[in-house]
mmCIF file of C-alpha atoms and ligand atoms in Angstrom:
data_model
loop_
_atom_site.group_PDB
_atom_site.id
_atom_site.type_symbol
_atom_site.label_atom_id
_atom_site.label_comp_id
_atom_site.label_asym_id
_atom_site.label_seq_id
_atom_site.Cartn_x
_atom_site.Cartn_y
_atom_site.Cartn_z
ATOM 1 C CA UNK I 29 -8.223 86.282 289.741
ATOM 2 C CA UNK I 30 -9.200 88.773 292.250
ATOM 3 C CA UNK I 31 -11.473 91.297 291.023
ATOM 4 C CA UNK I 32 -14.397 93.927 292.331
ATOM 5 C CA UNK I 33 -17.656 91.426 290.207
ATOM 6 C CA UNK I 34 -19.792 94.773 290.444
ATOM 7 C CA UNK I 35 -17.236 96.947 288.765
ATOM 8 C CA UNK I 36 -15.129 94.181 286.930
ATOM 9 C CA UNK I 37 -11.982 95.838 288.233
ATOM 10 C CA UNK I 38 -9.134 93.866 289.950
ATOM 11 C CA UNK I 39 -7.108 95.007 293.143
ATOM 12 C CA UNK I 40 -3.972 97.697 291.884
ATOM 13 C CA UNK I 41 -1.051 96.492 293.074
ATOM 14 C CA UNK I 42 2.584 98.229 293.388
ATOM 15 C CA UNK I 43 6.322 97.358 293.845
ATOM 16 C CA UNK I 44 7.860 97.386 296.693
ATOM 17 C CA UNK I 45 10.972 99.766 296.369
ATOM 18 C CA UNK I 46 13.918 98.116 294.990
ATOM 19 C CA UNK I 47 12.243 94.954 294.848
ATOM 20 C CA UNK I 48 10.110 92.469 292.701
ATOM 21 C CA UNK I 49 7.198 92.117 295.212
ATOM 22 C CA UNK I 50 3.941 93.960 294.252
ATOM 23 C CA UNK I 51 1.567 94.743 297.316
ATOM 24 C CA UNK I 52 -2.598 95.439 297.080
ATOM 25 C CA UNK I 53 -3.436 98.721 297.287
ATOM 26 C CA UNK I 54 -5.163 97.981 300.251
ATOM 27 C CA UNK I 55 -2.914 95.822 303.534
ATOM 28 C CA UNK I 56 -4.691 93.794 306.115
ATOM 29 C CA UNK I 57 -3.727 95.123 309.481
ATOM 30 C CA UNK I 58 -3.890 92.694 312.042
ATOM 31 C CA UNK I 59 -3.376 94.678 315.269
ATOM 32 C CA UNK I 60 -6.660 93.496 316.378
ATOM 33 C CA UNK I 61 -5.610 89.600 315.868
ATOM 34 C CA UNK I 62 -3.459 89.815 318.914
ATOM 35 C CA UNK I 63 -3.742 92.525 321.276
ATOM 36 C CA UNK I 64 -7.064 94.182 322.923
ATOM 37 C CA UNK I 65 -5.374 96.104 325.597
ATOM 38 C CA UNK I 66 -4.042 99.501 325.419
ATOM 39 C CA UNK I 67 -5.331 100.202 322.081
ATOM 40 C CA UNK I 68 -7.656 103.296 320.931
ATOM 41 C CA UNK I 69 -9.943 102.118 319.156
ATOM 42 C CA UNK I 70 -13.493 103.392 319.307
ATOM 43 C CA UNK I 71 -15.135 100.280 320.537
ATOM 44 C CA UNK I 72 -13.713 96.954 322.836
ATOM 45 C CA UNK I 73 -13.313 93.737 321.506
ATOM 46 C CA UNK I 74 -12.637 90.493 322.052
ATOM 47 C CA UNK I 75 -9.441 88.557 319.712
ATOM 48 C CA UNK I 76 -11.233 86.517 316.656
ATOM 49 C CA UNK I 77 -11.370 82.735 316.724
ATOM 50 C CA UNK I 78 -8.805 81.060 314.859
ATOM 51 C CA UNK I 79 -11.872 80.046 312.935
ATOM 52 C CA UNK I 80 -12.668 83.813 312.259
ATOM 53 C CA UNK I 81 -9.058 84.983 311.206
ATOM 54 C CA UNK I 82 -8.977 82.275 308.424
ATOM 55 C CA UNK I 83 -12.432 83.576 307.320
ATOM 56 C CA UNK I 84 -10.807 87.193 307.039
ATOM 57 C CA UNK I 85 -7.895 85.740 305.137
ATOM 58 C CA UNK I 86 -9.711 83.979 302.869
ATOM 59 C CA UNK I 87 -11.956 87.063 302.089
ATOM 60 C CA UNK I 88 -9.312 89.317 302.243
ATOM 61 C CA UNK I 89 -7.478 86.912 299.275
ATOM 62 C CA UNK I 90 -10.539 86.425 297.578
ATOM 63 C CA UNK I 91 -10.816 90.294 297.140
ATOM 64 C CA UNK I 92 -7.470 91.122 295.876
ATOM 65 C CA UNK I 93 -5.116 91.718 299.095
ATOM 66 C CA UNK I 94 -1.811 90.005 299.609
ATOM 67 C CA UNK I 95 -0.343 92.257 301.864
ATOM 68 C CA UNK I 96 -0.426 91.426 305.736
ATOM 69 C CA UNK I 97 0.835 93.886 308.563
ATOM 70 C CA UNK I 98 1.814 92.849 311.822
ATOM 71 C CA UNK I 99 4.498 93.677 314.199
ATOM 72 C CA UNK I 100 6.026 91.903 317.812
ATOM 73 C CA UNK I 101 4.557 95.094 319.478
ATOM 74 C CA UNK I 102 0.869 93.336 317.928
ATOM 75 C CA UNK I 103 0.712 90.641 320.940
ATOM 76 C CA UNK I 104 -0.056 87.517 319.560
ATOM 77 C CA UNK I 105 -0.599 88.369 316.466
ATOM 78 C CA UNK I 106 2.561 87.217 314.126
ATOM 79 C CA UNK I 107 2.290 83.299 316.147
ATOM 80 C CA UNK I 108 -0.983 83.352 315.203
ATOM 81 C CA UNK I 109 -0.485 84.274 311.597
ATOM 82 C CA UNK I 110 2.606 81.974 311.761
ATOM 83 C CA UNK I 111 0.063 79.120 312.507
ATOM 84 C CA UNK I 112 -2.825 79.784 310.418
ATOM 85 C CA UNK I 113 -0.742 80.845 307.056
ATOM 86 C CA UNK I 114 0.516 77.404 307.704
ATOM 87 C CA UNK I 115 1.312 75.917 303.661
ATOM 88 C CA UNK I 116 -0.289 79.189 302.362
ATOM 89 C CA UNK I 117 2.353 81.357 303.914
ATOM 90 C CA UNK I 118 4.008 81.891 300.280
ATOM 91 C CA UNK I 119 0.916 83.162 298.885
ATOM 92 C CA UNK I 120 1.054 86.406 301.081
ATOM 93 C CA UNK I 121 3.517 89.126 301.092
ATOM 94 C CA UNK I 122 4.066 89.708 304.957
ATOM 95 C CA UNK I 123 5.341 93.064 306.305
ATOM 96 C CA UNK I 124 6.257 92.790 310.183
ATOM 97 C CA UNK I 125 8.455 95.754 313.069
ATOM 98 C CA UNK I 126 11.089 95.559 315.000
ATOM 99 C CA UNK I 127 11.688 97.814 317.934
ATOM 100 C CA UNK I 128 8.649 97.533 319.687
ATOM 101 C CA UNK I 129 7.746 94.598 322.334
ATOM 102 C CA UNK I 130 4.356 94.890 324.187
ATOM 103 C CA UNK I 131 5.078 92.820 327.112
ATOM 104 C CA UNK I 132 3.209 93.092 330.376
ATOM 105 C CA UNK I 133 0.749 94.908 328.999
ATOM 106 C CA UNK I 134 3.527 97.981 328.311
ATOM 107 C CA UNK I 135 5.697 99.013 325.524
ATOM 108 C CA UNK I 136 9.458 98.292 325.415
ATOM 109 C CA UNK I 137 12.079 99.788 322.722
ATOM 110 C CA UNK I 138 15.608 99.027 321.790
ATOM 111 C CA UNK I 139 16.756 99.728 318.482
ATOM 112 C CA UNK I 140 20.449 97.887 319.229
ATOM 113 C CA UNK I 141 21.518 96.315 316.123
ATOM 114 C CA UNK I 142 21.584 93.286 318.667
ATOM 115 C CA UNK I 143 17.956 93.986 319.806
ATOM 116 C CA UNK I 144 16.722 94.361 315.959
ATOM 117 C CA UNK I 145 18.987 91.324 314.999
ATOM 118 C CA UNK I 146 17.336 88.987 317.699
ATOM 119 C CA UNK I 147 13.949 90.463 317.108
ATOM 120 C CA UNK I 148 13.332 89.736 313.163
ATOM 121 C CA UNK I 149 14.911 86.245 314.562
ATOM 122 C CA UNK I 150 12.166 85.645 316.831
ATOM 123 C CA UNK I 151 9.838 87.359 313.981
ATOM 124 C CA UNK I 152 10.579 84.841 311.830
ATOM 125 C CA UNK I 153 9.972 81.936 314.515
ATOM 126 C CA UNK I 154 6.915 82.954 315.194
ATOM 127 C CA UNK I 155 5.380 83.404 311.437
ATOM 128 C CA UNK I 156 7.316 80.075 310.538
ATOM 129 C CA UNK I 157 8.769 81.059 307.318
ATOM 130 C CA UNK I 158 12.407 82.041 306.331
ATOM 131 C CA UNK I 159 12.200 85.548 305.223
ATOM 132 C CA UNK I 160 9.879 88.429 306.116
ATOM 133 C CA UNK I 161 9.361 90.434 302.345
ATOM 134 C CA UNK I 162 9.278 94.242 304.689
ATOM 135 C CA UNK I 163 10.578 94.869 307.773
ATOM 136 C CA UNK I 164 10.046 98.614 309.304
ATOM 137 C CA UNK I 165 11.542 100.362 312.711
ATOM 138 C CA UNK I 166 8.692 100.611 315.002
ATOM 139 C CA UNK I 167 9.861 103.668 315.999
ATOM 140 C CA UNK I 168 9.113 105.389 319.980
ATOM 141 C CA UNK I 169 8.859 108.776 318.552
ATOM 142 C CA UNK I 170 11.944 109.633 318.782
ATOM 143 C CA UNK I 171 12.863 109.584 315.070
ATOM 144 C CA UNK I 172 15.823 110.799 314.114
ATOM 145 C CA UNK I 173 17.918 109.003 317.080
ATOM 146 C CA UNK I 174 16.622 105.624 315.658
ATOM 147 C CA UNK I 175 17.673 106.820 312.189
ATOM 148 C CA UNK I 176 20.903 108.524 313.118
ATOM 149 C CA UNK I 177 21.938 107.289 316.739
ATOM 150 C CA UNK I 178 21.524 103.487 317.247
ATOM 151 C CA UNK I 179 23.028 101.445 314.428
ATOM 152 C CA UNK I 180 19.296 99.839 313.569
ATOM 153 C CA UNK I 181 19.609 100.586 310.002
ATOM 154 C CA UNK I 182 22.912 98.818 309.327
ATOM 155 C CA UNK I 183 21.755 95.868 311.493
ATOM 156 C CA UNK I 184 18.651 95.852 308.669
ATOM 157 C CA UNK I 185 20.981 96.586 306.061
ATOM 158 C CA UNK I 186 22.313 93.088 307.379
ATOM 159 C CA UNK I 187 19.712 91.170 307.525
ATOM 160 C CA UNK I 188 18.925 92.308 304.432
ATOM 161 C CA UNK I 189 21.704 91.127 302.874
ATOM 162 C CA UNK I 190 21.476 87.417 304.688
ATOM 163 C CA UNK I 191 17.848 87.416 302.665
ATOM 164 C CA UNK I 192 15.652 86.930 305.653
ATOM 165 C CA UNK I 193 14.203 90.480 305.049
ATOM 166 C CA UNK I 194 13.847 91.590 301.674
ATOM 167 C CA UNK I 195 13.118 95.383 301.922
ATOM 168 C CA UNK I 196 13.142 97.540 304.911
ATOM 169 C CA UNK I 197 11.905 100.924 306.320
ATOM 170 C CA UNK I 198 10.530 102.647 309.042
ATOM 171 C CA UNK I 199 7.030 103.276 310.786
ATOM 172 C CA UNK I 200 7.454 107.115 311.978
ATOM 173 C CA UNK I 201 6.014 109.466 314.200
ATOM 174 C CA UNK I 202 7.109 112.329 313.103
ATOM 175 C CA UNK I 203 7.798 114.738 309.656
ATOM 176 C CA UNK I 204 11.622 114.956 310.365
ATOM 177 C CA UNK I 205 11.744 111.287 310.729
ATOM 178 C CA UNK I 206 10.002 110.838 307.996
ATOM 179 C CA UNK I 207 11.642 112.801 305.270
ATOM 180 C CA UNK I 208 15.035 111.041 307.132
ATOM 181 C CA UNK I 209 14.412 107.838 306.262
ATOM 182 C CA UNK I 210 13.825 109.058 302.568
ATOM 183 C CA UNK I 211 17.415 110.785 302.611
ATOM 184 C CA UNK I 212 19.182 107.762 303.694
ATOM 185 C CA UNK I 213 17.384 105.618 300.810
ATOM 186 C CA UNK I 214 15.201 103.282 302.977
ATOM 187 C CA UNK I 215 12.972 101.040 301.154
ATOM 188 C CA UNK I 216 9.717 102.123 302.436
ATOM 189 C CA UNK I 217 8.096 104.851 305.210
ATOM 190 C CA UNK I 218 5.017 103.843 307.194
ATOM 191 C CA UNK I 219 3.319 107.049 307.954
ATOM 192 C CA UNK I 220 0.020 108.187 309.155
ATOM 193 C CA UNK I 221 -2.088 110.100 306.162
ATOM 194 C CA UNK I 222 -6.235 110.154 306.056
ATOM 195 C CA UNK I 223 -8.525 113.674 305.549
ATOM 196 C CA UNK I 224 -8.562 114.419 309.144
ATOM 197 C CA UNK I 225 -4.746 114.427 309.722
ATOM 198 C CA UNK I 226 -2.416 115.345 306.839
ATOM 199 C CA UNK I 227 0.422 116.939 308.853
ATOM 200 C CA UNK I 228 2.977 114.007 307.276
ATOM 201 C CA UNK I 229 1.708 115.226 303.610
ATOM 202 C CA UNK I 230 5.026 116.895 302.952
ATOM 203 C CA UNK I 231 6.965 112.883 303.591
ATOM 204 C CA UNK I 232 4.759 111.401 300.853
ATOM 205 C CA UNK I 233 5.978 114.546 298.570
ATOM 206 C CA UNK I 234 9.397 113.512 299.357
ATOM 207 C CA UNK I 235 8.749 110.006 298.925
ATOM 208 C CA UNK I 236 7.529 110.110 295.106
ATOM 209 C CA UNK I 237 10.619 111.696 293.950
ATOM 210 C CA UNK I 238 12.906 109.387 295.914
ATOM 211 C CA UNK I 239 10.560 106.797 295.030
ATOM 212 C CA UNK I 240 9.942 105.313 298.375
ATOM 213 C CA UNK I 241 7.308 102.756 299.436
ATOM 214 C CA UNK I 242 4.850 104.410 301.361
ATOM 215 C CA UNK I 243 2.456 102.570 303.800
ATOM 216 C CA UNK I 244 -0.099 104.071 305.350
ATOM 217 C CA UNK I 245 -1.471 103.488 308.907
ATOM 218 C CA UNK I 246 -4.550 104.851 310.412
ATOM 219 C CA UNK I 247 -5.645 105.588 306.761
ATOM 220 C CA UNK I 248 -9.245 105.633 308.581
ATOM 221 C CA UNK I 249 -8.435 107.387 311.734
ATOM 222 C CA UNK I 250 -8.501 104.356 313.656
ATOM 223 C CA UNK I 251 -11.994 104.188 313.453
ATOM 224 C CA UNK I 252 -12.827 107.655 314.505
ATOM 225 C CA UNK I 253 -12.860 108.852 311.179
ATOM 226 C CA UNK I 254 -12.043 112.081 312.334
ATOM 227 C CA UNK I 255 -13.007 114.223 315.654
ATOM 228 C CA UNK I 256 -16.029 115.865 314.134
ATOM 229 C CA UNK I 257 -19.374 114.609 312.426
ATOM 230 C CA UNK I 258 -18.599 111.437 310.006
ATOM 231 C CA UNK I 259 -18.955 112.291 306.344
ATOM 232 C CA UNK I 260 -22.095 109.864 304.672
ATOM 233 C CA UNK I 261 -19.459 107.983 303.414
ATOM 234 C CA UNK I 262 -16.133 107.973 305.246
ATOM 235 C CA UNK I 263 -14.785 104.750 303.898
ATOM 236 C CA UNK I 264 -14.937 106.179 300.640
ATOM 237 C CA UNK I 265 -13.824 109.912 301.242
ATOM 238 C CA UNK I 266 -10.794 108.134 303.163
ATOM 239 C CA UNK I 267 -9.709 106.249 300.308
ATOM 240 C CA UNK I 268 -10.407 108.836 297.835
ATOM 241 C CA UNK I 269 -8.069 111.150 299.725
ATOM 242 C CA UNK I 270 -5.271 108.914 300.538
ATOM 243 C CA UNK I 271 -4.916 107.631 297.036
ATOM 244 C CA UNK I 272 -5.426 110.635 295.183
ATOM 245 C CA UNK I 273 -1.306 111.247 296.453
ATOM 246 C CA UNK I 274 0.320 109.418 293.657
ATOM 247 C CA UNK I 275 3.301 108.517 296.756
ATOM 248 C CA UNK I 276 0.669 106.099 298.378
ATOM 249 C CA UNK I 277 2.291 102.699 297.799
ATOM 250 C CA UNK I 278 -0.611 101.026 299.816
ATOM 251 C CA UNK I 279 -3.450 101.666 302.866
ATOM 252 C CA UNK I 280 -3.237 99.416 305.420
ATOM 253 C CA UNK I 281 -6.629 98.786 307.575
ATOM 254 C CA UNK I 282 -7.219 97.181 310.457
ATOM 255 C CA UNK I 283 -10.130 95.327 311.024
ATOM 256 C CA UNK I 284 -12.011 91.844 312.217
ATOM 257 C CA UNK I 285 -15.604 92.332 311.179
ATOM 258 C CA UNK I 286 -15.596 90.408 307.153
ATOM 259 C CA UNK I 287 -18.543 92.952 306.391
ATOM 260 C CA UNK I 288 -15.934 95.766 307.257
ATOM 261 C CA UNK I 289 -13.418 94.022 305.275
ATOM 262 C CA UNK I 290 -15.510 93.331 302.161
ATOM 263 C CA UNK I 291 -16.347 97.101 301.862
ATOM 264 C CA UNK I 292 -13.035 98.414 302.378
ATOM 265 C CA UNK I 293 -12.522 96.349 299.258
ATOM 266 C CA UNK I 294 -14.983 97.314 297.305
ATOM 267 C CA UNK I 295 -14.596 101.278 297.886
ATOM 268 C CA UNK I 296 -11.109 100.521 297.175
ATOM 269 C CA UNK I 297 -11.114 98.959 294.222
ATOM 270 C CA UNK I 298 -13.696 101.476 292.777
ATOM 271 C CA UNK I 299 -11.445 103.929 293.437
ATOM 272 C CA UNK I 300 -8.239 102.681 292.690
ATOM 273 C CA UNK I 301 -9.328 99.649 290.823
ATOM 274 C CA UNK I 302 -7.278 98.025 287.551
HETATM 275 N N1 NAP B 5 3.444 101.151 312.673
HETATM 276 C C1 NAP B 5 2.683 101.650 313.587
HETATM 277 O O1 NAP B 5 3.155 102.349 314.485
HETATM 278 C C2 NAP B 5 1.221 101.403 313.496
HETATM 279 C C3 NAP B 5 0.373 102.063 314.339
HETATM 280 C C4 NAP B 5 -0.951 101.814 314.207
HETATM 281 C C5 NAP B 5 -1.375 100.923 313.245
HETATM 282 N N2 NAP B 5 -0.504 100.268 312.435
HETATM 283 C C6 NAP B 5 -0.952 99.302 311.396
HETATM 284 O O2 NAP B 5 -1.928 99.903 310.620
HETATM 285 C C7 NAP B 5 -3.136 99.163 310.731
HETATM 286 C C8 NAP B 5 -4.276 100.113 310.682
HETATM 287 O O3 NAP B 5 -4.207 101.059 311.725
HETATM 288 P P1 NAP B 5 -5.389 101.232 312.752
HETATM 289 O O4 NAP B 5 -5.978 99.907 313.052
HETATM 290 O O5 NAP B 5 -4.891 102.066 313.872
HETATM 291 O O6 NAP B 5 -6.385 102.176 311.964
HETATM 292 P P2 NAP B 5 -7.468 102.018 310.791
HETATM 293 O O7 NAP B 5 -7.168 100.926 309.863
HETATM 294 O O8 NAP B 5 -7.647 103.414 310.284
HETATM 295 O O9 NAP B 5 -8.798 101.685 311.623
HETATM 296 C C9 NAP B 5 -9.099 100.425 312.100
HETATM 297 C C10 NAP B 5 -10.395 100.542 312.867
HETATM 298 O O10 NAP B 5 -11.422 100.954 311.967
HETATM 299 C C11 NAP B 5 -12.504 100.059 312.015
HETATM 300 N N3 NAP B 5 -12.976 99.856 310.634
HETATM 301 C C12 NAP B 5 -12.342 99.236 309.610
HETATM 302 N N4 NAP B 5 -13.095 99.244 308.502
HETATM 303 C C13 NAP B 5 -14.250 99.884 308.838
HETATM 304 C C14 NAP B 5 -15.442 100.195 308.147
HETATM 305 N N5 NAP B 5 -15.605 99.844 306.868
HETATM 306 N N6 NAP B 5 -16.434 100.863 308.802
HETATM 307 C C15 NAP B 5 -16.295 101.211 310.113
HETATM 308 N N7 NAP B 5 -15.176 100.940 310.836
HETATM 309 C C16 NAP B 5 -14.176 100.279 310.203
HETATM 310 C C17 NAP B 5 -11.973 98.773 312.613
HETATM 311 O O11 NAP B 5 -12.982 98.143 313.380
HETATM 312 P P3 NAP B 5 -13.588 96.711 312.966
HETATM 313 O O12 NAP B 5 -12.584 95.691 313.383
HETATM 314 O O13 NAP B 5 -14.867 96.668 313.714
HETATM 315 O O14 NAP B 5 -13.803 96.748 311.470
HETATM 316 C C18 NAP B 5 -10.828 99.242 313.495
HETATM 317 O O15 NAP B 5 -11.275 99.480 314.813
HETATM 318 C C19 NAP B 5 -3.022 98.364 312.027
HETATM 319 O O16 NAP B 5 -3.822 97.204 312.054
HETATM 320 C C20 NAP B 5 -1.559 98.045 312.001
HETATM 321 O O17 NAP B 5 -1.338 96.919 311.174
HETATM 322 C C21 NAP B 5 0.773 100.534 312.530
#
C-alpha cells in the first residue's frame, strides 16, 4: 500500500474521464529519460543509467504514483520505458503523444490521421505493450487547426475504438485550444498551470463542469519556479496552488534526482493526501 509513513496518508488518485483507470495525483514525467538537447531546463544533464531509471520507478511506485508521461517527441524515452517496464508494464498506467517527432535534434509535426495512426503504432512498439491507457495531441501551437482542420481526432476516436488507446486528449498551447478540446468532449487536456503562470486558469474552469481530465505540465515551472526570487518552499506553494483547482486531475513532474522525487511525494501527499 502506498502511503506518506510520516503523515499516514496514501497517494489520491482520480479517474480518468470516461474510463475505469485512476491516476496519482502526482505523474512521473520522463522527458529527462530520453532527450538532453533542446530542452530548458535550468541546469544540463546527462540521461540516467538504466540502473537509475528503475531506481526512480521503484521509488516513484513505492510512494504512490502509477502514472508515467512520455511522448515520441521525448527521444528515447518510451524504448527505454518499453524495456525496463518489461513484466511490470501492467502495473503502470502509461500516458504517451502523438504529433510530435524530435528527430535530428529538431521538431517535426503532422497531425494526418495517417501520421497519428502510424505514430501510436510505433508508440506501442516501442513501450512493448498492446494498449497505451491516454494518448494526447502534442500539439505545435497551433491549436485549433489540430482540433478543427486535420482529422487527428477521428483517427484517435479510431484507435480508440480498436482498444489500443483507451482515453485520449490533447497537450495545448494555448486558451482557445484548450477550452476546444473541452467542447468537442475529449477525454483529457494537458495544460500548463503553476503560481507563476495561470493564464490557462479559465480551461481548468471549463474542464470541471465538462468533467475533463486535466494534466498538468510544468506544474513547477520547469524548474525555474518562477522568474523572480524562489518562495522558501516552492515545491510546496506549487502543489498547494495547482491542487487547490478542484479541475486538476493530476501534476505531472519531471525529474531524475530520487531525492527530488521523494519530496515531490511527500509535499504532495501532505497536501492532497487520502
Ligand atoms: N505535452 C507537452 O507539451 C509537455 C511539455 C513539457 C513537459 N511535459 C511533460 O510534463 C513533465 C513535466 O514538465 P517539465 O519537466 O517541463 O516541468 P516540471 O516538472 O515543472 O520541472 C521539472 C524540472 O524541475 C526539477 N525538479 C523536480 N523536482 C524538483 C524539486 N523537488 N526541487 C528542485 N527541482 C526539481 C527537475 O530537475 P531534477 O531532474 O534535477 O529533479 C526538472 O529539471 C515532463 O517531464 C513531460 O512529461 C509535457
Amino acid at each position: 500500500m502506498p502511503w506518506n509513513a510520516s503523515l499516514g496518508l496514501t497517494m489520491k488518485r482520480r479517474l480518468i474521464h470516461s474510463t475505469d483507470i485512476a491516476v496519482s495525483s502526482l505523474g512521473l514525467g520522463t522527458v529527462k529519460f530520453g532527450r538532453n538537447q533542446q530542452v530548458k531546463y535550468p541546469a544540463g544533464f546527462e540521461l540516467p543509467s538504466d540502473e537509475e531509471i528503475l531506481a526512480l520507478l521503484d521509488l516513484a511506485q513505492e510512494q504512490g504514483i502509477n502514472l508515467i508521461d512520455t511522448a515520441p517527441a521525448y527521444g528515447i524515452s518510451e524504448e527505454r520505458l518499453g524495456k525496463l517496464l518489461g513484466s511490470r508494464r501492467d502495473e503502470w498506467v502509461i500516458m504517451s503523444k502523438a504529433g510530435e517527432d524530435f528527430i535530428d535534434g529538431a521538431s517535426h509535426f503532422d497531425f494526418s490521421p495517417c501520421a497519428i495512426t502510424e505514430s501510436v503504432e510505433r508508440t506501442l512498439l516501442r513501450l512493448r505493450t498492446d494498449r497505451v491507457e491516454s494518448l494526447l495531441l502534442h500539439s505545435d501551437g497551433n491549436d485549433l487547426e489540430v482540433l478543427d482542420h486535420s482529422g487527428a481526432i477521428d483517427a484517435l476516436q479510431k484507435l480508440k475504438e480498436q482498444g489500443l488507446i483507451r482515453s485520449y486528449g490533447i497537450s495545448t498551447k494555448t486558451v482557445a485550444g484548450g477550452l476546444r478540446a473541452i467542447e468537442l468532449g475529449l477525454d483529457a487536456v494537458m495544460v500548463t498551470y503553476n503560481p507563476w503562470h495561470t493564464e490557462e486558469e479559465s480551461i481548468l474552469d471549463s474542464a470541471l463542469e465538462s468533467g475533463t481530465s486535466v494534466f498538468l505540465k510544468k506544474a513547477l515551472g520547469s524548474g525555474w519556479f518562477g522568474d523572480g526570487e524562489a518562495p522558501d518552499d516552492p515545491v510546496t506553494e506549487a502543489f498547494r496552488f495547482v491542487f487547490s483547482h478542484p479541475a486538476t486531475t493530476s501534476a505531472i513532474v519531471g525529474t531524475i534526482n530520487p531525492k527530488h522525487l521523494r519530496e515531490n511525494c511527500e509535499a504532495l501527499t501532505a497536501i492532497d493526501g487520502d
